[in-house]
PDB file of C-alpha atoms and ligand atoms in Angstrom:
ATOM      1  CA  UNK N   1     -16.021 -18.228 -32.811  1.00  0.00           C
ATOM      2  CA  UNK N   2     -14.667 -15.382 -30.480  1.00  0.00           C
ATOM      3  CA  UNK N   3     -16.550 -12.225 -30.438  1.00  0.00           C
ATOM      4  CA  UNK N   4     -15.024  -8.627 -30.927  1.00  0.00           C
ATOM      5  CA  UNK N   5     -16.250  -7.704 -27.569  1.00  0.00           C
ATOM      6  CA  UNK N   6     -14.985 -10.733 -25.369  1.00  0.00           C
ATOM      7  CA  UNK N   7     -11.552 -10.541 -27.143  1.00  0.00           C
ATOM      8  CA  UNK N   8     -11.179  -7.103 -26.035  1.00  0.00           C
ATOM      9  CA  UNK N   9     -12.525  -8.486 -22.477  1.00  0.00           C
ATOM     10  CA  UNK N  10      -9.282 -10.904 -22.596  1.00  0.00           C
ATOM     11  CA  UNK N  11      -6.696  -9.052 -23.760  1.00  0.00           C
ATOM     12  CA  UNK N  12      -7.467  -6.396 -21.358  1.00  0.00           C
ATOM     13  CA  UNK N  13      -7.022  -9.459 -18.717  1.00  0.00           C
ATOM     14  CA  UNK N  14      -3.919 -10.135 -20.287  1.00  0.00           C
ATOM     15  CA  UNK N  15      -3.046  -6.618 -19.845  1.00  0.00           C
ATOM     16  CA  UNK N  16      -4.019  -6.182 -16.274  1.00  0.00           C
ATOM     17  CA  UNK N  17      -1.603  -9.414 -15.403  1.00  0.00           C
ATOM     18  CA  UNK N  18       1.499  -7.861 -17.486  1.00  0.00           C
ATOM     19  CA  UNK N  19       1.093  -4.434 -15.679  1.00  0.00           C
ATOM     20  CA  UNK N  20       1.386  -6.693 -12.310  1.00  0.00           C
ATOM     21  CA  UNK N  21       4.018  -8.701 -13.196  1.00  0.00           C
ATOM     22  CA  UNK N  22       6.201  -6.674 -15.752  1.00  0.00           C
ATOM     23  CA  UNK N  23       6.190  -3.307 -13.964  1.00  0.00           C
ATOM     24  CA  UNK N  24       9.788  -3.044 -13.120  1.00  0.00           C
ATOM     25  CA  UNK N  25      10.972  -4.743 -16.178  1.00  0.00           C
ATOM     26  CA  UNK N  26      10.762  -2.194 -18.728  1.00  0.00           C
ATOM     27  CA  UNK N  27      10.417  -4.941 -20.802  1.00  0.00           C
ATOM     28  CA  UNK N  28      10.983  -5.242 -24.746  1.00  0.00           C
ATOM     29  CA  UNK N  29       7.583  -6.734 -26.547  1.00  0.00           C
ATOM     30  CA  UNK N  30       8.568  -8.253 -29.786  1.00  0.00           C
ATOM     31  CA  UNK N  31       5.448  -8.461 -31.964  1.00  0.00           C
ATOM     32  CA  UNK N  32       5.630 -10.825 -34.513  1.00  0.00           C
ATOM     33  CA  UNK N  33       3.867  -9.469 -37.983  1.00  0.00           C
ATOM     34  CA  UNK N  34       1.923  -9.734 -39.742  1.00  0.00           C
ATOM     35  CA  UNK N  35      -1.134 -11.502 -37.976  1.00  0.00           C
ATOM     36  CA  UNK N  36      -0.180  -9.950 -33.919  1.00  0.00           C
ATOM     37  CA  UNK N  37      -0.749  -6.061 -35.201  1.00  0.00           C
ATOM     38  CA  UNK N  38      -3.910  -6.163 -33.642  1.00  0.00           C
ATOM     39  CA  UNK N  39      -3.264  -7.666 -30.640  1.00  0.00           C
ATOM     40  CA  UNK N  40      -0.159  -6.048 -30.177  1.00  0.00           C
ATOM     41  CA  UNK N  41      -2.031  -2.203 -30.581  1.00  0.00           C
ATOM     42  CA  UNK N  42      -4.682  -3.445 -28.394  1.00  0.00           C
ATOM     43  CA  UNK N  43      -2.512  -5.029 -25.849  1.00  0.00           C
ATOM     44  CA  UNK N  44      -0.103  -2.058 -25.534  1.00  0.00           C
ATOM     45  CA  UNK N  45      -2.284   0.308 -24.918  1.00  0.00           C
ATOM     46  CA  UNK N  46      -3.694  -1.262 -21.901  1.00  0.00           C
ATOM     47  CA  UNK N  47      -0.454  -1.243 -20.450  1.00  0.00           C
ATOM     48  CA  UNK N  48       0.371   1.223 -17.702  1.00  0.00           C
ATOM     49  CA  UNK N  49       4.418   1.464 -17.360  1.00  0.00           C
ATOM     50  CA  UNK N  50       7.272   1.912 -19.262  1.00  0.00           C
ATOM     51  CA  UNK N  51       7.721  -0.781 -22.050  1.00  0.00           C
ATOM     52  CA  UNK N  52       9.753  -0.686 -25.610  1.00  0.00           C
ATOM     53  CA  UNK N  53       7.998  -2.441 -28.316  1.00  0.00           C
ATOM     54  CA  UNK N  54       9.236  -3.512 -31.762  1.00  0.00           C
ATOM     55  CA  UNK N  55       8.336  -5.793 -35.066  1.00  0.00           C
ATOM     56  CA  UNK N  56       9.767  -8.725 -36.502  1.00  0.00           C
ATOM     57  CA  UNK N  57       8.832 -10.277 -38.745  1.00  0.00           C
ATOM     58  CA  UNK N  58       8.632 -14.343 -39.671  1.00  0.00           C
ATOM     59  CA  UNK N  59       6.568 -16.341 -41.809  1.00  0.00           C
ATOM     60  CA  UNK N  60       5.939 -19.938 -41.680  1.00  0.00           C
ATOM     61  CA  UNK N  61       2.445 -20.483 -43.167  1.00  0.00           C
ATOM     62  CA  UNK N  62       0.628 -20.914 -46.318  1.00  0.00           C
ATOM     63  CA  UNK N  63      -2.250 -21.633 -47.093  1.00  0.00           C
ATOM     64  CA  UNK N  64      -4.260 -23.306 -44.406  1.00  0.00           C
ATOM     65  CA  UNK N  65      -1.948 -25.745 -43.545  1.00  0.00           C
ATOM     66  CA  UNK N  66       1.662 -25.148 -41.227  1.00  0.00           C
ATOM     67  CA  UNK N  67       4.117 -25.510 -44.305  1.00  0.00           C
ATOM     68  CA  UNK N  68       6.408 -26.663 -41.462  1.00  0.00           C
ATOM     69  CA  UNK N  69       9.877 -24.387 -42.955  1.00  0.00           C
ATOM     70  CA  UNK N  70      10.654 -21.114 -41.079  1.00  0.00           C
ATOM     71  CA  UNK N  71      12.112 -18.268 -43.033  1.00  0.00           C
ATOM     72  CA  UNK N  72      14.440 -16.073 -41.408  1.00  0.00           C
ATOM     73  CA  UNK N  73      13.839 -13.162 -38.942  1.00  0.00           C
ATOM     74  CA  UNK N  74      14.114  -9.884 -39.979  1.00  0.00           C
ATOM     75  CA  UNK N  75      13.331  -6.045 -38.900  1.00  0.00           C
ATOM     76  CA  UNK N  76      15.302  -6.742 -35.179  1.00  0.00           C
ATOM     77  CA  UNK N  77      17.601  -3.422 -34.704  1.00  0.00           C
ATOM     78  CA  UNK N  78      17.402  -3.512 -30.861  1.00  0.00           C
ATOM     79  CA  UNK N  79      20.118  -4.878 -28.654  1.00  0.00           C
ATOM     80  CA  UNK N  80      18.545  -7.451 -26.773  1.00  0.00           C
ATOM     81  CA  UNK N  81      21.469  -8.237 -24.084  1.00  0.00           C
ATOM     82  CA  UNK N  82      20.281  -8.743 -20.712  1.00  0.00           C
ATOM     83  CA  UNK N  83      16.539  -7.862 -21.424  1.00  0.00           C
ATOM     84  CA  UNK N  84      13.046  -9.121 -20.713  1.00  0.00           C
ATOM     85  CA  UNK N  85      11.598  -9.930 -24.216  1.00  0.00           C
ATOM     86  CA  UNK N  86       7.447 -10.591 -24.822  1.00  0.00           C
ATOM     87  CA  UNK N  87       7.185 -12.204 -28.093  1.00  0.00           C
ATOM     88  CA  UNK N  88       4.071 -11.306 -29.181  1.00  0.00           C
ATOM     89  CA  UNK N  89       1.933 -14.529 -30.938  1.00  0.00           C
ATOM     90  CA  UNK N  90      -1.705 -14.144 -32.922  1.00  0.00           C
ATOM     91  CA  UNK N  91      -1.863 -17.565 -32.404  1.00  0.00           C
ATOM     92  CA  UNK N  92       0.780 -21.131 -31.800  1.00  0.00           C
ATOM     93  CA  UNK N  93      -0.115 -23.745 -33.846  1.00  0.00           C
ATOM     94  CA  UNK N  94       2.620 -26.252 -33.910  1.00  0.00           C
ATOM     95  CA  UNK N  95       4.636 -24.041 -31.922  1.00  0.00           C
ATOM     96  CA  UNK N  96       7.151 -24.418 -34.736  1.00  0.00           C
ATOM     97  CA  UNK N  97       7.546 -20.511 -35.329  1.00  0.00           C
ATOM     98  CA  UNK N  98       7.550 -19.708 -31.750  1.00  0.00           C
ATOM     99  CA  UNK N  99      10.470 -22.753 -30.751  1.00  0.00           C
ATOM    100  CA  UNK N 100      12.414 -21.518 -33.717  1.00  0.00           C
ATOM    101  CA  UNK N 101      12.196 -17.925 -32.541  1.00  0.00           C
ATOM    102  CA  UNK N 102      13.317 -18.428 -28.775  1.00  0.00           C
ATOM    103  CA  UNK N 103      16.272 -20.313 -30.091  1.00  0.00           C
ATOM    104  CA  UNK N 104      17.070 -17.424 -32.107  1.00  0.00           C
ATOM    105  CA  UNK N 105      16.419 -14.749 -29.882  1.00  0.00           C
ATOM    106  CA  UNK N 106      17.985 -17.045 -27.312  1.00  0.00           C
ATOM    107  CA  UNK N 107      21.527 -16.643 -29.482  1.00  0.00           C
ATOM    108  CA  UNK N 108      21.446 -12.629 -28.286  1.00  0.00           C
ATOM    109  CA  UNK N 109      21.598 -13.162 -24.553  1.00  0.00           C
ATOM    110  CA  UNK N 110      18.420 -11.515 -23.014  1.00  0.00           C
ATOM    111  CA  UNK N 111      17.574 -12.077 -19.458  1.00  0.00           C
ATOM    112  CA  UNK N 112      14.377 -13.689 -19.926  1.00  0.00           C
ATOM    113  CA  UNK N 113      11.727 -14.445 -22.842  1.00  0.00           C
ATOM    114  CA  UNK N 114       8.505 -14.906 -22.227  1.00  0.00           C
ATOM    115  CA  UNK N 115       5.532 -15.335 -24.722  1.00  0.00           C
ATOM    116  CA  UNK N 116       2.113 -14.335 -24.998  1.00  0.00           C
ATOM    117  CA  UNK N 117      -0.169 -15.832 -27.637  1.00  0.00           C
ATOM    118  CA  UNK N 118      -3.558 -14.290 -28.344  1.00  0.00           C
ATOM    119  CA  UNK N 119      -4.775 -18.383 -29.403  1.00  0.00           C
ATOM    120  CA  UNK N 120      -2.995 -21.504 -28.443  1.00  0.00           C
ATOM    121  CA  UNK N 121      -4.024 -24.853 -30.192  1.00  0.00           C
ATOM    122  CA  UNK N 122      -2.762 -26.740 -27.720  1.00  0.00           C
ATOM    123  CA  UNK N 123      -3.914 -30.170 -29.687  1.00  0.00           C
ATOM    124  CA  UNK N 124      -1.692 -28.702 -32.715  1.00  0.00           C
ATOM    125  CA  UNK N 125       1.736 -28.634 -31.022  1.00  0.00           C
ATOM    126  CA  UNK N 126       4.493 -30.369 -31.836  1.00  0.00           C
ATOM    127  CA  UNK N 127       6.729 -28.679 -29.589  1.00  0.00           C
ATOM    128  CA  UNK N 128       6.596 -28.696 -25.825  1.00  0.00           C
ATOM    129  CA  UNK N 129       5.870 -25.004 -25.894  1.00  0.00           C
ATOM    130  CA  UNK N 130       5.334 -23.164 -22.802  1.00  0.00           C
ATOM    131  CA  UNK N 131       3.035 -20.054 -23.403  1.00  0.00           C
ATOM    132  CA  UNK N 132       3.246 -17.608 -20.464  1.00  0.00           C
ATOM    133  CA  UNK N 133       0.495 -15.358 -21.875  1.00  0.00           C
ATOM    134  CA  UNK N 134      -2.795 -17.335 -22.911  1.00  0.00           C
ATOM    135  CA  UNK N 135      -6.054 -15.483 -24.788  1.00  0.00           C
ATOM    136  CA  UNK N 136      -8.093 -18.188 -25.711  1.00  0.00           C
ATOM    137  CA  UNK N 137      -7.271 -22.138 -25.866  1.00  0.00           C
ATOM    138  CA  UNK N 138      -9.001 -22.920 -29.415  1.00  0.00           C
ATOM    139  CA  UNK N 139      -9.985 -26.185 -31.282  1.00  0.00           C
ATOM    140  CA  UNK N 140      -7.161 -27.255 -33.867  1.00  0.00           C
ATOM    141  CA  UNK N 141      -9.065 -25.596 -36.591  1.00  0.00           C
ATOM    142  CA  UNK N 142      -8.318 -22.775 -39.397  1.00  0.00           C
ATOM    143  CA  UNK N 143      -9.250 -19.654 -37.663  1.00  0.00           C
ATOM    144  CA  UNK N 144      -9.559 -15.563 -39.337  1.00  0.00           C
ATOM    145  CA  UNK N 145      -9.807 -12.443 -38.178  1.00  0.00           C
ATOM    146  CA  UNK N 146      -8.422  -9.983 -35.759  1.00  0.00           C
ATOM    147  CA  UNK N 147      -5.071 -10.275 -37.319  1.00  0.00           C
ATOM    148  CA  UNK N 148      -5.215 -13.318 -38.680  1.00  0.00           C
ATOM    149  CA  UNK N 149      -5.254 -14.321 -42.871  1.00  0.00           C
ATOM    150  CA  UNK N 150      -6.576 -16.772 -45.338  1.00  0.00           C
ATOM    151  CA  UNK N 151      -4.453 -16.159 -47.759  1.00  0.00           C
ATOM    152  CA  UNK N 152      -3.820 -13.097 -46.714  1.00  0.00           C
ATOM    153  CA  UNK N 153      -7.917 -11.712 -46.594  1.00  0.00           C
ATOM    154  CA  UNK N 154      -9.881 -11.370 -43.217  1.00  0.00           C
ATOM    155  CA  UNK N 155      -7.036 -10.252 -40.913  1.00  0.00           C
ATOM    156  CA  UNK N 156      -9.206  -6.916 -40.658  1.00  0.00           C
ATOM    157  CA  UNK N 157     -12.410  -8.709 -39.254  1.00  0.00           C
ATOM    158  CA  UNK N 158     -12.937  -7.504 -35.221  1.00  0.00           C
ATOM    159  CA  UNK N 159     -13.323 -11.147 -34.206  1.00  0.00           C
ATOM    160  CA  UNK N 160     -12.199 -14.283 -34.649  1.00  0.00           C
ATOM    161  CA  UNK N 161     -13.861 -17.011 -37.026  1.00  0.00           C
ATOM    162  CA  UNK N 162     -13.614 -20.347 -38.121  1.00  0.00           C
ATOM    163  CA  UNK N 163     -13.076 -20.768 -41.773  1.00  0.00           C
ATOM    164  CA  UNK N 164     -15.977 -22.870 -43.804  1.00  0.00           C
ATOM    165  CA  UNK N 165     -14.076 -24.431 -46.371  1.00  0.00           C
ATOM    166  CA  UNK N 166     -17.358 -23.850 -49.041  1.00  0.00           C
ATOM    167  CA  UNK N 167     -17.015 -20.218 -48.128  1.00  0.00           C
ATOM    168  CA  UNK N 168     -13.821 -20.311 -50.148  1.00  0.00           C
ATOM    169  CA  UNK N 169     -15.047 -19.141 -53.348  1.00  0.00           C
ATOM    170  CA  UNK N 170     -17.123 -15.900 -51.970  1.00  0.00           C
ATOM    171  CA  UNK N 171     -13.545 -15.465 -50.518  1.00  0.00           C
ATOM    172  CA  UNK N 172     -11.818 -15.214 -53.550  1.00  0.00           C
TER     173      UNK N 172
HETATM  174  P1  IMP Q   1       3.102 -22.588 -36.035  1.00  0.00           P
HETATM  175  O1  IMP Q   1       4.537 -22.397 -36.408  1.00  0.00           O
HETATM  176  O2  IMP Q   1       2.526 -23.835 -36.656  1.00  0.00           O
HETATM  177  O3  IMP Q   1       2.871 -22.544 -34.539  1.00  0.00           O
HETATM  178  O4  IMP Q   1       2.288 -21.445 -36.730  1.00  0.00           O
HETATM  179  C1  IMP Q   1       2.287 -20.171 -36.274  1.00  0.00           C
HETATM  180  C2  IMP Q   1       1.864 -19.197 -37.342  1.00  0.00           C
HETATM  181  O5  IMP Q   1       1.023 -19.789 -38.326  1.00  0.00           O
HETATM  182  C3  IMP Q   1       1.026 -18.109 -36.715  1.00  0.00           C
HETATM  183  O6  IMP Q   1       1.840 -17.036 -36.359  1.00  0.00           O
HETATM  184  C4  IMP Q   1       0.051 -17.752 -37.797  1.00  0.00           C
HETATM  185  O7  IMP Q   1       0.596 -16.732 -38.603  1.00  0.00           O
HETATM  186  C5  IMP Q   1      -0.099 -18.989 -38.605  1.00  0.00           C
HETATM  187  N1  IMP Q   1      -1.332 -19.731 -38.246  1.00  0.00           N
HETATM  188  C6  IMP Q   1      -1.421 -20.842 -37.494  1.00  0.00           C
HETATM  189  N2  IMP Q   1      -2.684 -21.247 -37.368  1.00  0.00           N
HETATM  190  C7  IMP Q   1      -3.432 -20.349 -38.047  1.00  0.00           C
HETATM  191  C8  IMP Q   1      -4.862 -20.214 -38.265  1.00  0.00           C
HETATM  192  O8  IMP Q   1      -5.712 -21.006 -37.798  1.00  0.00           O
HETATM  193  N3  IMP Q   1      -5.239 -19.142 -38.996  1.00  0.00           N
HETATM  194  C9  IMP Q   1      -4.355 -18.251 -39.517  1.00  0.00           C
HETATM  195  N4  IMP Q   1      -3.031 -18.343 -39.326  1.00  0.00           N
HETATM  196  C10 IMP Q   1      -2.573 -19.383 -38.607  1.00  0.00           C
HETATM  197 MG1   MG Q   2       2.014 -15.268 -37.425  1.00  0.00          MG
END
């Protein structure tokens, strides 16, 4: 769907805008694991000024379908009083996990929060969610790769696919 090469083409655009408009914020990117690793590493590492990053982790998925609960956040040692947070999205879907997150993030008094999604299906959301940080706008489709897991398999592919439901099997 999304090769290897122009994914590394956006996120370097990504990138480009953050070192521009984050400079002086020595902001705090929050990447959210396990499907962001990838874009997280690559995004980071186009970045040219001082920024903290750490991982948190929350899970809301199954399967190939949103299983619409949210489990709780965990792995967040850093005081986040006053600060510029990035959350740090493979992709929003419903936007549940990403509303559910601000809220909770919300609760710990930063300055700002502002998130950047690799993928936004925009026809999945259920949730006005405002993405600051846009990769790719994608059809509301199950999607692999670069981070991202059918059942847990394909998060290691460089680009991003569409699953084929027959393909299942050879999966497994
Ligand atoms: P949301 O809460 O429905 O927005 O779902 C967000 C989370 O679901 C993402 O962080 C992904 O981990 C997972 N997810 C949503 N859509 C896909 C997909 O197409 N492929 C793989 N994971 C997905
Ligand atoms: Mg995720």
């Amino acid at each position: 769907m999304i090769s290897a090469e122009r994914v590394e083409a956006r996120v370097r655009e990504l990138a480009a805008r953050m070192n521009e408009e984050l400079r002086n914020k020595r902001p705090l990117f929050l990447a959210i694991l396990n499907g962001s690793f990838f874009f997280a590493a690559d995004l980071l590492r186009h970045l040219d000024f001082l920024c903290e990053i750490s991982f948190v982790k929350l899970a809301s998925y199954q399967g190939t379908h949103s299983a619409g609960k949210i489990r709780e956040l965990i792995g967040l040692n850093e005081s986040l009083r006053g600060r510029s947070i990035v959350i740090l999205e493979d992709i929003v879907d419903s936007g549940l996990t990403i509303t559910y997150l601000q809220d909770k993030l919300m609760e710990y008094s930063p300055q700002e929060i502002r998130v950047a999604a690799l993928l936004l299906k925009r026809e999945a959301l259920q949730r006005p969610v405002h993405v600051d940080y846009v990769g790719f706008e994608v059809p509301n489709i199950f999607l692999l790769g670069y981070g991202l897991d059918y059942d847990q398999l394909g998060r290691n592919l460089p680009g991003i696919y569409a699953l084929k439901l027959e393909s299942k099997t050879k999966l497994a």
